[in-house]
Amino acid sequence: MFATRQPVVPRGHGGRHLRVIGAWAVAYVLTLVLGFTVFLDSLAFVDVAAVACALPAAAAAWREARAV
């Protein structure tokens, strides 16, 4: 009942979420393009790309945890 009457999402959270998803999408597309064109059989690139794709969400989660 309380959640239906009160906003449960912090102000500005929607925009922040869209920026994180946008940053992830850019990292993911760049990773795919580079992986299929330049680094075809590079296991080191896969490791770096996985970290790069995880960074936007990890940074947002860390920022949100620090705000509490």
GROMACS .gro file of N, CA and C in nm:
model
  204
    1MET      N    1   0.083  -0.118   0.000
    1MET     CA    2   0.000   0.000   0.000
    1MET      C    3   0.088   0.126   0.000
    2PHE      N    4   0.194   0.125   0.081
    2PHE     CA    5   0.282   0.242   0.087
    2PHE      C    6   0.350   0.267  -0.047
    3ALA      N    7   0.396   0.159  -0.111
    3ALA     CA    8   0.470   0.174  -0.237
    3ALA      C    9   0.381   0.226  -0.349
    4THR      N   10   0.254   0.202  -0.343
    4THR     CA   11   0.166   0.253  -0.448
    4THR      C   12   0.142   0.402  -0.433
    5ARG      N   13   0.157   0.456  -0.314
    5ARG     CA   14   0.134   0.598  -0.291
    5ARG      C   15   0.261   0.681  -0.294
    6GLN      N   16   0.374   0.621  -0.267
    6GLN     CA   17   0.500   0.693  -0.257
    6GLN      C   18   0.596   0.649  -0.368
    7PRO      N   19   0.676   0.742  -0.419
    7PRO     CA   20   0.777   0.700  -0.516
    7PRO      C   21   0.885   0.615  -0.448
    8VAL      N   22   0.918   0.504  -0.506
    8VAL     CA   23   1.017   0.416  -0.445
    8VAL      C   24   1.150   0.421  -0.520
    9VAL      N   25   1.157   0.497  -0.627
    9VAL     CA   26   1.279   0.511  -0.705
    9VAL      C   27   1.337   0.649  -0.675
   10PRO      N   28   1.465   0.657  -0.640
   10PRO     CA   29   1.525   0.787  -0.611
   10PRO      C   30   1.520   0.880  -0.732
   11ARG      N   31   1.515   1.007  -0.704
   11ARG     CA   32   1.510   1.107  -0.811
   11ARG      C   33   1.636   1.099  -0.896
   12GLY      N   34   1.619   1.098  -1.027
   12GLY     CA   35   1.731   1.092  -1.118
   12GLY      C   36   1.780   0.952  -1.150
   13HIS      N   37   1.716   0.853  -1.090
   13HIS     CA   38   1.762   0.716  -1.110
   13HIS      C   39   1.739   0.668  -1.253
   14GLY      N   40   1.630   0.709  -1.315
   14GLY     CA   41   1.600   0.667  -1.452
   14GLY      C   42   1.705   0.714  -1.550
   15GLY      N   43   1.745   0.839  -1.540
   15GLY     CA   44   1.849   0.892  -1.628
   15GLY      C   45   1.983   0.826  -1.606
   16ARG      N   46   2.015   0.800  -1.479
   16ARG     CA   47   2.141   0.732  -1.447
   16ARG      C   48   2.140   0.591  -1.505
   17HIS      N   49   2.026   0.525  -1.494
   17HIS     CA   50   2.014   0.390  -1.547
   17HIS      C   51   2.032   0.390  -1.699
   18LEU      N   52   1.973   0.486  -1.767
   18LEU     CA   53   1.988   0.494  -1.912
   18LEU      C   54   2.133   0.522  -1.952
   19ARG      N   55   2.202   0.605  -1.876
   19ARG     CA   56   2.343   0.632  -1.906
   19ARG      C   57   2.427   0.507  -1.886
   20VAL      N   58   2.400   0.429  -1.782
   20VAL     CA   59   2.475   0.306  -1.758
   20VAL      C   60   2.450   0.205  -1.870
   21ILE      N   61   2.325   0.189  -1.909
   21ILE     CA   62   2.292   0.097  -2.017
   21ILE      C   63   2.354   0.145  -2.148
   22GLY      N   64   2.355   0.276  -2.173
   22GLY     CA   65   2.419   0.330  -2.292
   22GLY      C   66   2.569   0.305  -2.293
   23ALA      N   67   2.634   0.325  -2.179
   23ALA     CA   68   2.779   0.300  -2.169
   23ALA      C   69   2.809   0.152  -2.190
   24TRP      N   70   2.725   0.067  -2.132
   24TRP     CA   71   2.744  -0.076  -2.152
   24TRP      C   72   2.726  -0.113  -2.299
   25ALA      N   73   2.624  -0.057  -2.364
   25ALA     CA   74   2.598  -0.089  -2.505
   25ALA      C   75   2.715  -0.047  -2.593
   26VAL      N   76   2.772   0.070  -2.567
   26VAL     CA   77   2.887   0.116  -2.644
   26VAL      C   78   3.005   0.021  -2.623
   27ALA      N   79   3.032  -0.015  -2.498
   27ALA     CA   80   3.143  -0.107  -2.469
   27ALA      C   81   3.119  -0.243  -2.534
   28TYR      N   82   2.996  -0.290  -2.531
   28TYR     CA   83   2.964  -0.421  -2.586
   28TYR      C   84   2.979  -0.422  -2.739
   29VAL      N   85   2.925  -0.320  -2.805
   29VAL     CA   86   2.935  -0.314  -2.951
   29VAL      C   87   3.081  -0.298  -2.993
   30LEU      N   88   3.155  -0.214  -2.923
   30LEU     CA   89   3.297  -0.197  -2.954
   30LEU      C   90   3.373  -0.328  -2.935
   31THR      N   91   3.339  -0.400  -2.829
   31THR     CA   92   3.401  -0.530  -2.804
   31THR      C   93   3.369  -0.629  -2.916
   32LEU      N   94   3.244  -0.632  -2.958
   32LEU     CA   95   3.206  -0.723  -3.066
   32LEU      C   96   3.278  -0.690  -3.196
   33VAL      N   97   3.281  -0.561  -3.230
   33VAL     CA   98   3.345  -0.520  -3.355
   33VAL      C   99   3.494  -0.553  -3.352
   34LEU      N  100   3.561  -0.516  -3.244
   34LEU     CA  101   3.704  -0.545  -3.234
   34LEU      C  102   3.732  -0.695  -3.226
   35GLY      N  103   3.648  -0.766  -3.155
   35GLY     CA  104   3.668  -0.910  -3.139
   35GLY      C  105   3.653  -0.986  -3.268
   36PHE      N  106   3.558  -0.945  -3.352
   36PHE     CA  107   3.535  -1.016  -3.478
   36PHE      C  108   3.623  -0.967  -3.593
   37THR      N  109   3.690  -0.853  -3.576
   37THR     CA  110   3.773  -0.802  -3.685
   37THR      C  111   3.922  -0.807  -3.654
   38VAL      N  112   3.962  -0.764  -3.537
   38VAL     CA  113   4.105  -0.751  -3.507
   38VAL      C  114   4.157  -0.864  -3.419
   39PHE      N  115   4.087  -0.892  -3.309
   39PHE     CA  116   4.135  -0.988  -3.209
   39PHE      C  117   4.057  -1.120  -3.219
   40LEU      N  118   4.068  -1.187  -3.331
   40LEU     CA  119   3.986  -1.306  -3.356
   40LEU      C  120   4.016  -1.421  -3.261
   41ASP      N  121   4.141  -1.450  -3.233
   41ASP     CA  122   4.178  -1.564  -3.148
   41ASP      C  123   4.254  -1.521  -3.023
   42SER      N  124   4.224  -1.405  -2.971
   42SER     CA  125   4.298  -1.352  -2.857
   42SER      C  126   4.222  -1.377  -2.727
   43LEU      N  127   4.276  -1.463  -2.644
   43LEU     CA  128   4.214  -1.490  -2.515
   43LEU      C  129   4.234  -1.372  -2.419
   44ALA      N  130   4.345  -1.302  -2.432
   44ALA     CA  131   4.369  -1.184  -2.348
   44ALA      C  132   4.266  -1.075  -2.377
   45PHE      N  133   4.229  -1.059  -2.503
   45PHE     CA  134   4.127  -0.960  -2.538
   45PHE      C  135   3.993  -0.995  -2.476
   46VAL      N  136   3.961  -1.121  -2.471
   46VAL     CA  137   3.835  -1.164  -2.410
   46VAL      C  138   3.832  -1.126  -2.263
   47ASP      N  139   3.943  -1.144  -2.194
   47ASP     CA  140   3.950  -1.107  -2.052
   47ASP      C  141   3.932  -0.957  -2.033
   48VAL      N  142   4.002  -0.878  -2.112
   48VAL     CA  143   3.993  -0.733  -2.101
   48VAL      C  144   3.853  -0.685  -2.141
   49ALA      N  145   3.796  -0.744  -2.243
   49ALA     CA  146   3.663  -0.704  -2.289
   49ALA      C  147   3.557  -0.736  -2.185
   50ALA      N  148   3.570  -0.847  -2.116
   50ALA     CA  149   3.474  -0.883  -2.012
   50ALA      C  150   3.476  -0.781  -1.899
   51VAL      N  151   3.596  -0.739  -1.860
   51VAL     CA  152   3.608  -0.637  -1.754
   51VAL      C  153   3.552  -0.504  -1.803
   52ALA      N  154   3.582  -0.468  -1.928
   52ALA     CA  155   3.534  -0.341  -1.983
   52ALA      C  156   3.382  -0.337  -1.991
   53CYS      N  157   3.320  -0.449  -2.023
   53CYS     CA  158   3.174  -0.453  -2.032
   53CYS      C  159   3.109  -0.454  -1.893
   54ALA      N  160   3.181  -0.501  -1.794
   54ALA     CA  161   3.127  -0.505  -1.658
   54ALA      C  162   3.146  -0.373  -1.583
   55LEU      N  163   3.237  -0.288  -1.629
   55LEU     CA  164   3.269  -0.165  -1.557
   55LEU      C  165   3.152  -0.067  -1.541
   56PRO      N  166   3.072  -0.039  -1.643
   56PRO     CA  167   2.962   0.057  -1.622
   56PRO      C  168   2.866   0.015  -1.511
   57ALA      N  169   2.826  -0.110  -1.510
   57ALA     CA  170   2.734  -0.156  -1.405
   57ALA      C  171   2.801  -0.158  -1.268
   58ALA      N  172   2.927  -0.198  -1.264
   58ALA     CA  173   2.999  -0.201  -1.136
   58ALA      C  174   3.017  -0.060  -1.080
   59ALA      N  175   3.049   0.035  -1.166
   59ALA     CA  176   3.065   0.173  -1.120
   59ALA      C  177   2.933   0.230  -1.069
   60ALA      N  178   2.824   0.201  -1.138
   60ALA     CA  179   2.693   0.249  -1.093
   60ALA      C  180   2.654   0.185  -0.961
   61ALA      N  181   2.680   0.056  -0.945
   61ALA     CA  182   2.648  -0.011  -0.819
   61ALA      C  183   2.732   0.044  -0.705
   62TRP      N  184   2.860   0.068  -0.731
   62TRP     CA  185   2.947   0.124  -0.627
   62TRP      C  186   2.899   0.264  -0.587
   63ARG      N  187   2.862   0.345  -0.684
   63ARG     CA  188   2.814   0.480  -0.655
   63ARG      C  189   2.684   0.476  -0.574
   64GLU      N  190   2.596   0.385  -0.612
   64GLU     CA  191   2.468   0.374  -0.541
   64GLU      C  192   2.490   0.325  -0.398
   65ALA      N  193   2.583   0.234  -0.378
   65ALA     CA  194   2.611   0.184  -0.243
   65ALA      C  195   2.673   0.293  -0.157
   66ARG      N  196   2.754   0.380  -0.216
   66ARG     CA  197   2.816   0.489  -0.140
   66ARG      C  198   2.714   0.597  -0.102
   67ALA      N  199   2.605   0.607  -0.180
   67ALA     CA  200   2.506   0.712  -0.155
   67ALA      C  201   2.415   0.679  -0.037
   68VAL      N  202   2.413   0.554   0.002
   68VAL     CA  203   2.322   0.512   0.110
   68VAL      C  204   2.375   0.550   0.244
   0.00000   0.00000   0.00000
